[in-house]
């Protein structure tokens, strides 16, 4: 998540600090965290909760990636669930962008099923050969570990 001190790779993106819930802060989804300065970053970066420190934003981790895929531009935060699944949280205030649609296809071509959450509703883009129930189960395990529940 964004570091207000050195801006790191997030640049002006602070979307995760708005879209995603943080249990230990009682921060719900779709509400800017009280520690976030919009477009600048986290005021408590060094002491941010474990959930924030452990968040693996795909854009943040990709070596060579277009800035168009930065979540505040593509309106979607992608996160790797495991070697089989990517998870995308869409900024529900916007229509799904073309670049986000393209990235869902790219993940499919790379051998991943993709689950997209739009304001609490999940849609699965199943890759060939995957079983929907198995993907749901794997995804639910990820959510329980991360958020303590099977929905965000
Ligand atoms: S969504 Fe990703 S790029 Fe944007 S602030 Fe969070 S970690 Fe950084
Ligand atoms: S504590 Fe910091 S990193 Fe975590 S959601 Fe709030 S502003 Fe973002």
Short mmCIF file of N, CA and C and ligand atoms in Angstrom, two decimals:
data_model
loop_
_atom_site.label_atom_id
_atom_site.label_comp_id
_atom_site.label_asym_id
_atom_site.label_seq_id
_atom_site.Cartn_x
_atom_site.Cartn_y
_atom_site.Cartn_z
N UNK A 1 0.83 -1.19 0.00
CA UNK A 1 0.00 0.00 0.00
C UNK A 1 0.87 1.26 0.00
N UNK A 2 0.32 2.34 -0.38
CA UNK A 2 1.11 3.54 -0.68
C UNK A 2 1.83 4.11 0.54
N UNK A 3 3.06 4.51 0.31
CA UNK A 3 3.89 5.09 1.37
C UNK A 3 4.00 6.59 1.13
N UNK A 4 3.45 7.37 2.05
CA UNK A 4 3.42 8.81 1.84
C UNK A 4 4.82 9.42 1.86
N UNK A 5 5.78 8.72 2.51
CA UNK A 5 7.11 9.31 2.65
C UNK A 5 7.92 9.27 1.37
N UNK A 6 7.90 8.13 0.69
CA UNK A 6 8.71 8.08 -0.53
C UNK A 6 7.90 7.73 -1.77
N UNK A 7 6.59 7.64 -1.58
CA UNK A 7 5.67 7.42 -2.71
C UNK A 7 5.83 6.06 -3.39
N UNK A 8 6.88 5.35 -3.19
CA UNK A 8 7.18 4.05 -3.82
C UNK A 8 6.50 3.88 -5.20
N UNK A 9 6.25 2.63 -5.55
CA UNK A 9 5.71 2.37 -6.89
C UNK A 9 4.26 2.79 -7.04
N UNK A 10 3.58 2.95 -5.95
CA UNK A 10 2.16 3.27 -6.00
C UNK A 10 1.93 4.65 -6.63
N UNK A 11 2.92 5.51 -6.55
CA UNK A 11 2.73 6.86 -7.07
C UNK A 11 1.52 7.51 -6.41
N UNK A 12 0.62 8.01 -7.22
CA UNK A 12 -0.56 8.68 -6.66
C UNK A 12 -1.73 7.74 -6.39
N UNK A 13 -1.50 6.46 -6.61
CA UNK A 13 -2.60 5.51 -6.36
C UNK A 13 -2.75 5.28 -4.86
N UNK A 14 -3.97 5.35 -4.39
CA UNK A 14 -4.29 4.97 -3.00
C UNK A 14 -5.57 4.12 -3.00
N UNK A 15 -5.81 3.44 -4.12
CA UNK A 15 -7.11 2.78 -4.28
C UNK A 15 -7.35 1.66 -3.26
N UNK A 16 -6.31 0.89 -2.94
CA UNK A 16 -6.54 -0.21 -1.98
C UNK A 16 -6.97 0.34 -0.62
N UNK A 17 -6.48 1.53 -0.28
CA UNK A 17 -6.81 2.12 1.03
C UNK A 17 -8.24 2.66 1.05
N UNK A 18 -8.89 2.63 -0.09
CA UNK A 18 -10.31 2.96 -0.19
C UNK A 18 -11.16 1.68 -0.37
N UNK A 19 -10.77 0.86 -1.35
CA UNK A 19 -11.65 -0.25 -1.75
C UNK A 19 -11.67 -1.42 -0.77
N UNK A 20 -10.52 -1.71 -0.16
CA UNK A 20 -10.41 -2.97 0.59
C UNK A 20 -10.68 -2.78 2.09
N UNK A 21 -11.31 -3.77 2.70
CA UNK A 21 -11.51 -3.69 4.15
C UNK A 21 -10.24 -4.04 4.91
N UNK A 22 -10.09 -3.46 6.10
CA UNK A 22 -8.97 -3.82 6.98
C UNK A 22 -9.57 -4.11 8.35
N UNK A 23 -9.60 -5.40 8.66
CA UNK A 23 -10.30 -5.85 9.88
C UNK A 23 -9.78 -5.17 11.14
N UNK A 24 -8.45 -5.13 11.29
CA UNK A 24 -7.89 -4.63 12.56
C UNK A 24 -8.17 -3.15 12.78
N UNK A 25 -8.52 -2.45 11.71
CA UNK A 25 -8.84 -1.01 11.84
C UNK A 25 -10.35 -0.77 11.84
N UNK A 26 -11.11 -1.87 11.73
CA UNK A 26 -12.56 -1.74 11.55
C UNK A 26 -12.88 -0.89 10.33
N UNK A 27 -12.02 -0.97 9.35
CA UNK A 27 -12.25 -0.18 8.13
C UNK A 27 -13.04 -1.02 7.14
N UNK A 28 -14.24 -0.57 6.79
CA UNK A 28 -15.02 -1.34 5.81
C UNK A 28 -14.51 -1.13 4.39
N UNK A 29 -14.97 -1.98 3.48
CA UNK A 29 -14.68 -1.77 2.06
C UNK A 29 -15.35 -0.46 1.61
N UNK A 30 -14.81 0.13 0.57
CA UNK A 30 -15.40 1.31 -0.06
C UNK A 30 -15.50 2.53 0.86
N UNK A 31 -14.47 2.68 1.66
CA UNK A 31 -14.38 3.86 2.53
C UNK A 31 -12.90 4.17 2.72
N UNK A 32 -12.54 5.42 2.52
CA UNK A 32 -11.12 5.76 2.63
C UNK A 32 -10.65 5.56 4.06
N UNK A 33 -9.52 4.89 4.21
CA UNK A 33 -8.96 4.66 5.55
C UNK A 33 -8.63 6.00 6.20
N UNK A 34 -8.84 6.07 7.51
CA UNK A 34 -8.59 7.33 8.23
C UNK A 34 -7.11 7.71 8.21
N UNK A 35 -6.24 6.74 7.90
CA UNK A 35 -4.80 7.02 7.86
C UNK A 35 -4.31 7.38 6.47
N UNK A 36 -5.22 7.41 5.50
CA UNK A 36 -4.81 7.64 4.11
C UNK A 36 -5.03 9.09 3.70
N UNK A 37 -4.02 9.65 3.06
CA UNK A 37 -4.20 10.94 2.39
C UNK A 37 -4.39 10.63 0.91
N UNK A 38 -5.55 10.94 0.39
CA UNK A 38 -5.90 10.59 -0.98
C UNK A 38 -4.82 11.05 -1.96
N UNK A 39 -4.43 10.14 -2.83
CA UNK A 39 -3.42 10.38 -3.87
C UNK A 39 -2.01 10.63 -3.32
N UNK A 40 -1.85 10.47 -2.02
CA UNK A 40 -0.50 10.66 -1.45
C UNK A 40 -0.03 9.39 -0.74
N UNK A 41 -0.85 8.82 0.12
CA UNK A 41 -0.44 7.57 0.75
C UNK A 41 -0.76 7.49 2.22
N UNK A 42 -0.09 6.53 2.87
CA UNK A 42 -0.40 6.16 4.25
C UNK A 42 0.41 6.99 5.24
N UNK A 43 -0.27 7.55 6.21
CA UNK A 43 0.39 8.37 7.23
C UNK A 43 1.11 7.53 8.29
N UNK A 44 0.76 6.24 8.35
CA UNK A 44 1.37 5.38 9.38
C UNK A 44 2.10 4.21 8.71
N UNK A 45 2.69 4.47 7.57
CA UNK A 45 3.22 3.39 6.73
C UNK A 45 4.11 2.42 7.50
N UNK A 46 5.04 2.95 8.30
CA UNK A 46 5.98 2.07 9.02
C UNK A 46 5.24 1.22 10.05
N UNK A 47 4.14 1.70 10.55
CA UNK A 47 3.38 0.98 11.59
C UNK A 47 2.03 0.49 11.08
N UNK A 48 1.90 0.40 9.77
CA UNK A 48 0.60 -0.02 9.23
C UNK A 48 0.29 -1.45 9.67
N UNK A 49 -1.01 -1.82 9.70
CA UNK A 49 -1.38 -3.16 10.14
C UNK A 49 -0.77 -4.25 9.26
N UNK A 50 -0.66 -5.44 9.85
CA UNK A 50 -0.08 -6.58 9.11
C UNK A 50 -0.84 -6.83 7.81
N UNK A 51 -2.16 -6.67 7.86
CA UNK A 51 -2.96 -6.93 6.66
C UNK A 51 -2.54 -6.00 5.52
N UNK A 52 -2.20 -4.77 5.85
CA UNK A 52 -1.78 -3.81 4.82
C UNK A 52 -0.37 -4.16 4.34
N UNK A 53 0.51 -4.48 5.29
CA UNK A 53 1.89 -4.81 4.92
C UNK A 53 1.93 -6.09 4.08
N UNK A 54 1.00 -6.99 4.34
CA UNK A 54 1.01 -8.27 3.64
C UNK A 54 0.24 -8.26 2.34
N UNK A 55 -0.39 -7.15 2.02
CA UNK A 55 -1.20 -7.09 0.80
C UNK A 55 -0.29 -7.15 -0.42
N UNK A 56 -0.60 -8.06 -1.33
CA UNK A 56 0.25 -8.27 -2.52
C UNK A 56 -0.45 -7.77 -3.78
N UNK A 57 -0.38 -6.49 -3.99
CA UNK A 57 -0.97 -5.88 -5.19
C UNK A 57 -0.18 -6.35 -6.40
N UNK A 58 -0.88 -6.91 -7.39
CA UNK A 58 -0.17 -7.46 -8.56
C UNK A 58 0.59 -6.36 -9.30
N UNK A 59 -0.02 -5.19 -9.44
CA UNK A 59 0.67 -4.09 -10.14
C UNK A 59 1.97 -3.75 -9.42
N UNK A 60 1.89 -3.69 -8.14
CA UNK A 60 3.04 -3.31 -7.33
C UNK A 60 4.17 -4.32 -7.46
N UNK A 61 3.79 -5.58 -7.74
CA UNK A 61 4.80 -6.64 -7.78
C UNK A 61 5.32 -6.94 -9.17
N UNK A 62 4.60 -6.47 -10.20
CA UNK A 62 5.03 -6.79 -11.57
C UNK A 62 6.30 -6.03 -11.92
N UNK A 63 7.21 -6.71 -12.59
CA UNK A 63 8.50 -6.10 -12.96
C UNK A 63 8.31 -5.03 -14.04
N UNK A 64 7.78 -5.48 -15.17
CA UNK A 64 7.59 -4.53 -16.26
C UNK A 64 6.10 -4.42 -16.52
N UNK A 65 5.56 -3.28 -16.25
CA UNK A 65 4.11 -3.15 -16.37
C UNK A 65 3.76 -1.72 -16.79
N UNK A 66 2.75 -1.62 -17.66
CA UNK A 66 2.31 -0.30 -18.10
C UNK A 66 1.64 0.43 -16.93
N UNK A 67 1.88 1.74 -16.86
CA UNK A 67 1.23 2.53 -15.80
C UNK A 67 -0.30 2.53 -15.98
N UNK A 68 -0.75 2.16 -17.20
CA UNK A 68 -2.20 2.09 -17.42
C UNK A 68 -2.83 1.01 -16.54
N UNK A 69 -2.01 0.06 -16.11
CA UNK A 69 -2.55 -1.00 -15.24
C UNK A 69 -2.49 -0.64 -13.76
N UNK A 70 -1.95 0.54 -13.46
CA UNK A 70 -1.97 0.95 -12.06
C UNK A 70 -3.43 1.04 -11.62
N UNK A 71 -3.78 0.49 -10.46
CA UNK A 71 -5.19 0.35 -10.10
C UNK A 71 -6.02 1.64 -10.19
N UNK A 72 -5.43 2.77 -9.88
CA UNK A 72 -6.24 4.00 -9.97
C UNK A 72 -6.53 4.36 -11.43
N UNK A 73 -5.71 3.83 -12.36
CA UNK A 73 -5.98 4.07 -13.78
C UNK A 73 -6.91 3.00 -14.35
N UNK A 74 -6.62 1.72 -14.03
CA UNK A 74 -7.44 0.66 -14.66
C UNK A 74 -8.69 0.34 -13.84
N UNK A 75 -8.82 0.99 -12.66
CA UNK A 75 -10.02 0.86 -11.81
C UNK A 75 -10.24 -0.56 -11.32
N UNK A 76 -9.15 -1.27 -11.16
CA UNK A 76 -9.22 -2.65 -10.69
C UNK A 76 -7.93 -2.97 -9.95
N UNK A 77 -8.06 -3.60 -8.78
CA UNK A 77 -6.88 -4.06 -8.05
C UNK A 77 -6.79 -5.57 -8.21
N UNK A 78 -5.72 -6.05 -8.82
CA UNK A 78 -5.52 -7.49 -8.95
C UNK A 78 -4.56 -7.98 -7.87
N UNK A 79 -4.86 -9.17 -7.39
CA UNK A 79 -4.03 -9.79 -6.36
C UNK A 79 -3.95 -11.28 -6.66
N UNK A 80 -2.75 -11.84 -6.52
CA UNK A 80 -2.61 -13.28 -6.77
C UNK A 80 -3.09 -14.05 -5.54
N UNK A 81 -4.03 -14.97 -5.76
CA UNK A 81 -4.53 -15.80 -4.65
C UNK A 81 -3.61 -16.99 -4.45
N UNK A 82 -3.30 -17.67 -5.54
CA UNK A 82 -2.37 -18.81 -5.50
C UNK A 82 -1.94 -19.08 -6.95
N UNK A 83 -1.31 -20.22 -7.20
CA UNK A 83 -0.79 -20.48 -8.55
C UNK A 83 -1.89 -20.77 -9.56
N UNK A 84 -3.13 -20.71 -9.13
CA UNK A 84 -4.25 -21.04 -10.00
C UNK A 84 -5.23 -19.88 -10.20
N UNK A 85 -5.20 -18.91 -9.29
CA UNK A 85 -6.27 -17.90 -9.26
C UNK A 85 -5.72 -16.48 -9.06
N UNK A 86 -6.25 -15.54 -9.84
CA UNK A 86 -6.08 -14.12 -9.54
C UNK A 86 -7.42 -13.56 -9.09
N UNK A 87 -7.33 -12.58 -8.23
CA UNK A 87 -8.54 -11.95 -7.69
C UNK A 87 -8.48 -10.46 -8.06
N UNK A 88 -9.58 -9.97 -8.61
CA UNK A 88 -9.64 -8.55 -8.95
C UNK A 88 -10.76 -7.87 -8.18
N UNK A 89 -10.45 -6.73 -7.58
CA UNK A 89 -11.49 -5.93 -6.92
C UNK A 89 -11.70 -4.70 -7.79
N UNK A 90 -12.90 -4.60 -8.32
CA UNK A 90 -13.21 -3.50 -9.24
C UNK A 90 -13.64 -2.25 -8.46
N UNK A 91 -13.19 -1.12 -8.91
CA UNK A 91 -13.71 0.14 -8.37
C UNK A 91 -15.12 0.32 -8.93
N UNK A 92 -16.11 0.04 -8.09
CA UNK A 92 -17.51 -0.04 -8.54
C UNK A 92 -18.07 1.31 -8.97
N UNK A 93 -17.31 2.38 -8.73
CA UNK A 93 -17.80 3.70 -9.14
C UNK A 93 -17.65 3.91 -10.64
N UNK A 94 -16.97 2.95 -11.29
CA UNK A 94 -16.69 3.07 -12.73
C UNK A 94 -17.11 1.80 -13.45
N UNK A 95 -17.36 1.94 -14.75
CA UNK A 95 -17.55 0.77 -15.61
C UNK A 95 -16.23 0.02 -15.68
N UNK A 96 -16.30 -1.28 -15.98
CA UNK A 96 -15.04 -1.99 -16.12
C UNK A 96 -14.27 -1.45 -17.33
N UNK A 97 -13.01 -1.14 -17.13
CA UNK A 97 -12.22 -0.53 -18.19
C UNK A 97 -11.75 -1.61 -19.19
N UNK A 98 -11.43 -1.15 -20.39
CA UNK A 98 -10.95 -2.09 -21.42
C UNK A 98 -9.65 -2.74 -20.98
N UNK A 99 -8.79 -1.98 -20.33
CA UNK A 99 -7.50 -2.55 -19.93
C UNK A 99 -7.67 -3.60 -18.83
N UNK A 100 -8.66 -3.40 -17.98
CA UNK A 100 -8.94 -4.43 -16.96
C UNK A 100 -9.48 -5.69 -17.63
N UNK A 101 -10.37 -5.51 -18.62
CA UNK A 101 -10.90 -6.68 -19.35
C UNK A 101 -9.77 -7.43 -20.02
N UNK A 102 -8.85 -6.67 -20.63
CA UNK A 102 -7.72 -7.29 -21.32
C UNK A 102 -6.85 -8.07 -20.33
N UNK A 103 -6.66 -7.49 -19.15
CA UNK A 103 -5.80 -8.16 -18.15
C UNK A 103 -6.44 -9.45 -17.65
N UNK A 104 -7.76 -9.46 -17.54
CA UNK A 104 -8.46 -10.70 -17.15
C UNK A 104 -8.17 -11.78 -18.20
N UNK A 105 -8.23 -11.37 -19.49
CA UNK A 105 -7.92 -12.33 -20.57
C UNK A 105 -6.48 -12.78 -20.48
N UNK A 106 -5.58 -11.83 -20.22
CA UNK A 106 -4.16 -12.18 -20.13
C UNK A 106 -3.91 -13.22 -19.03
N UNK A 107 -4.54 -13.00 -17.88
CA UNK A 107 -4.37 -13.97 -16.80
C UNK A 107 -4.90 -15.34 -17.23
N UNK A 108 -6.05 -15.33 -17.94
CA UNK A 108 -6.61 -16.59 -18.45
C UNK A 108 -5.62 -17.28 -19.37
N UNK A 109 -5.00 -16.51 -20.26
CA UNK A 109 -4.01 -17.08 -21.20
C UNK A 109 -2.77 -17.59 -20.47
N UNK A 110 -2.51 -16.99 -19.31
CA UNK A 110 -1.34 -17.43 -18.53
C UNK A 110 -1.65 -18.62 -17.62
N UNK A 111 -2.91 -19.10 -17.70
CA UNK A 111 -3.26 -20.30 -16.93
C UNK A 111 -3.92 -20.05 -15.58
N UNK A 112 -4.57 -18.90 -15.45
CA UNK A 112 -5.24 -18.59 -14.18
C UNK A 112 -6.75 -18.46 -14.40
N UNK A 113 -7.51 -18.91 -13.44
CA UNK A 113 -8.90 -18.48 -13.35
C UNK A 113 -8.89 -17.14 -12.62
N UNK A 114 -9.90 -16.30 -12.92
CA UNK A 114 -9.92 -14.97 -12.32
C UNK A 114 -11.29 -14.74 -11.68
N UNK A 115 -11.26 -14.25 -10.45
CA UNK A 115 -12.52 -13.88 -9.77
C UNK A 115 -12.54 -12.37 -9.62
N UNK A 116 -13.62 -11.77 -10.09
CA UNK A 116 -13.74 -10.31 -10.01
C UNK A 116 -14.85 -9.96 -9.02
N UNK A 117 -14.50 -9.12 -8.06
CA UNK A 117 -15.48 -8.65 -7.08
C UNK A 117 -15.88 -7.22 -7.44
N UNK A 118 -17.19 -7.03 -7.65
CA UNK A 118 -17.69 -5.69 -7.91
C UNK A 118 -18.73 -5.38 -6.85
N UNK A 119 -18.33 -4.54 -5.90
CA UNK A 119 -19.24 -4.14 -4.82
C UNK A 119 -19.88 -5.35 -4.14
N UNK A 120 -19.08 -6.35 -3.84
CA UNK A 120 -19.57 -7.50 -3.08
C UNK A 120 -20.06 -8.66 -3.93
N UNK A 121 -20.21 -8.44 -5.24
CA UNK A 121 -20.68 -9.52 -6.12
C UNK A 121 -19.48 -10.12 -6.85
N UNK A 122 -19.34 -11.43 -6.76
CA UNK A 122 -18.21 -12.09 -7.42
C UNK A 122 -18.62 -12.70 -8.75
N UNK A 123 -17.75 -12.56 -9.73
CA UNK A 123 -17.95 -13.21 -11.02
C UNK A 123 -16.68 -14.00 -11.32
N UNK A 124 -16.87 -15.25 -11.77
CA UNK A 124 -15.70 -16.10 -12.04
C UNK A 124 -15.46 -16.19 -13.53
N UNK A 125 -14.23 -15.96 -13.94
CA UNK A 125 -13.78 -16.19 -15.31
C UNK A 125 -12.92 -17.47 -15.22
N UNK A 126 -13.59 -18.57 -15.55
CA UNK A 126 -12.96 -19.87 -15.32
C UNK A 126 -12.05 -20.23 -16.47
N UNK A 127 -10.85 -20.67 -16.15
CA UNK A 127 -9.99 -21.11 -17.25
C UNK A 127 -10.34 -22.55 -17.63
N UNK A 128 -10.03 -22.91 -18.86
CA UNK A 128 -10.39 -24.22 -19.38
C UNK A 128 -9.84 -25.31 -18.46
N UNK A 129 -10.68 -26.25 -18.12
CA UNK A 129 -10.21 -27.38 -17.31
C UNK A 129 -10.44 -27.18 -15.82
N UNK A 130 -10.70 -25.93 -15.38
CA UNK A 130 -10.94 -25.70 -13.96
C UNK A 130 -12.40 -25.99 -13.60
N UNK A 131 -12.59 -26.41 -12.38
CA UNK A 131 -13.93 -26.69 -11.89
C UNK A 131 -14.38 -25.52 -11.01
N UNK A 132 -15.57 -24.99 -11.30
CA UNK A 132 -16.02 -23.77 -10.62
C UNK A 132 -16.06 -23.95 -9.10
N UNK A 133 -16.54 -25.10 -8.64
CA UNK A 133 -16.67 -25.29 -7.19
C UNK A 133 -15.29 -25.34 -6.52
N UNK A 134 -14.33 -25.99 -7.20
CA UNK A 134 -12.97 -26.05 -6.63
C UNK A 134 -12.37 -24.66 -6.53
N UNK A 135 -12.57 -23.85 -7.58
CA UNK A 135 -12.03 -22.49 -7.58
C UNK A 135 -12.69 -21.68 -6.46
N UNK A 136 -14.01 -21.85 -6.31
CA UNK A 136 -14.73 -21.12 -5.24
C UNK A 136 -14.18 -21.52 -3.87
N UNK A 137 -13.96 -22.82 -3.69
CA UNK A 137 -13.46 -23.29 -2.39
C UNK A 137 -12.07 -22.71 -2.09
N UNK A 138 -11.20 -22.74 -3.09
CA UNK A 138 -9.84 -22.19 -2.90
C UNK A 138 -9.93 -20.70 -2.56
N UNK A 139 -10.82 -20.03 -3.27
CA UNK A 139 -10.98 -18.58 -3.07
C UNK A 139 -11.55 -18.28 -1.68
N UNK A 140 -12.53 -19.08 -1.27
CA UNK A 140 -13.11 -18.87 0.06
C UNK A 140 -12.07 -19.07 1.17
N UNK A 141 -11.21 -20.07 0.99
CA UNK A 141 -10.15 -20.29 1.98
C UNK A 141 -9.24 -19.07 2.07
N UNK A 142 -8.93 -18.49 0.92
CA UNK A 142 -8.10 -17.28 0.87
C UNK A 142 -8.80 -16.13 1.62
N UNK A 143 -10.10 -15.96 1.36
CA UNK A 143 -10.83 -14.86 2.01
C UNK A 143 -10.92 -15.06 3.52
N UNK A 144 -11.16 -16.28 3.93
CA UNK A 144 -11.27 -16.55 5.37
C UNK A 144 -9.95 -16.25 6.06
N UNK A 145 -8.86 -16.67 5.43
CA UNK A 145 -7.55 -16.41 6.02
C UNK A 145 -7.28 -14.91 6.10
N UNK A 146 -7.70 -14.21 5.06
CA UNK A 146 -7.38 -12.79 4.97
C UNK A 146 -8.35 -11.88 5.74
N UNK A 147 -9.63 -12.16 5.58
CA UNK A 147 -10.64 -11.25 6.15
C UNK A 147 -11.48 -11.89 7.25
N UNK A 148 -11.31 -13.21 7.45
CA UNK A 148 -12.10 -13.90 8.46
C UNK A 148 -13.52 -14.16 8.01
N UNK A 149 -13.79 -14.03 6.73
CA UNK A 149 -15.13 -14.30 6.20
C UNK A 149 -15.02 -14.54 4.70
N UNK A 150 -16.10 -15.05 4.10
CA UNK A 150 -16.02 -15.45 2.70
C UNK A 150 -16.56 -14.37 1.74
N UNK A 151 -16.71 -13.17 2.23
CA UNK A 151 -17.10 -12.07 1.33
C UNK A 151 -16.39 -10.81 1.78
N UNK A 152 -16.24 -9.85 0.86
CA UNK A 152 -15.63 -8.59 1.28
C UNK A 152 -16.56 -7.43 0.91
S1 LIG B 1 -3.75 -0.58 -5.14
FE1 LIG B 1 -1.61 -1.25 -5.49
S2 LIG B 1 -0.63 0.45 -6.58
FE2 LIG B 1 -2.53 1.23 -5.64
S3 LIG B 1 -1.90 2.06 -3.62
FE3 LIG B 1 -2.54 -0.05 -3.31
S4 LIG B 1 -0.64 -1.26 -3.45
FE4 LIG B 1 -0.23 0.73 -4.39
S1 LIG B 2 -3.35 1.81 7.43
FE1 LIG B 2 -2.27 2.79 5.74
S2 LIG B 2 -1.88 1.17 4.26
FE2 LIG B 2 -3.49 0.43 5.64
S3 LIG B 2 -5.46 0.98 4.63
FE3 LIG B 2 -4.90 2.63 6.05
S4 LIG B 2 -3.81 4.12 4.78
FE4 LIG B 2 -3.81 2.18 3.67
#
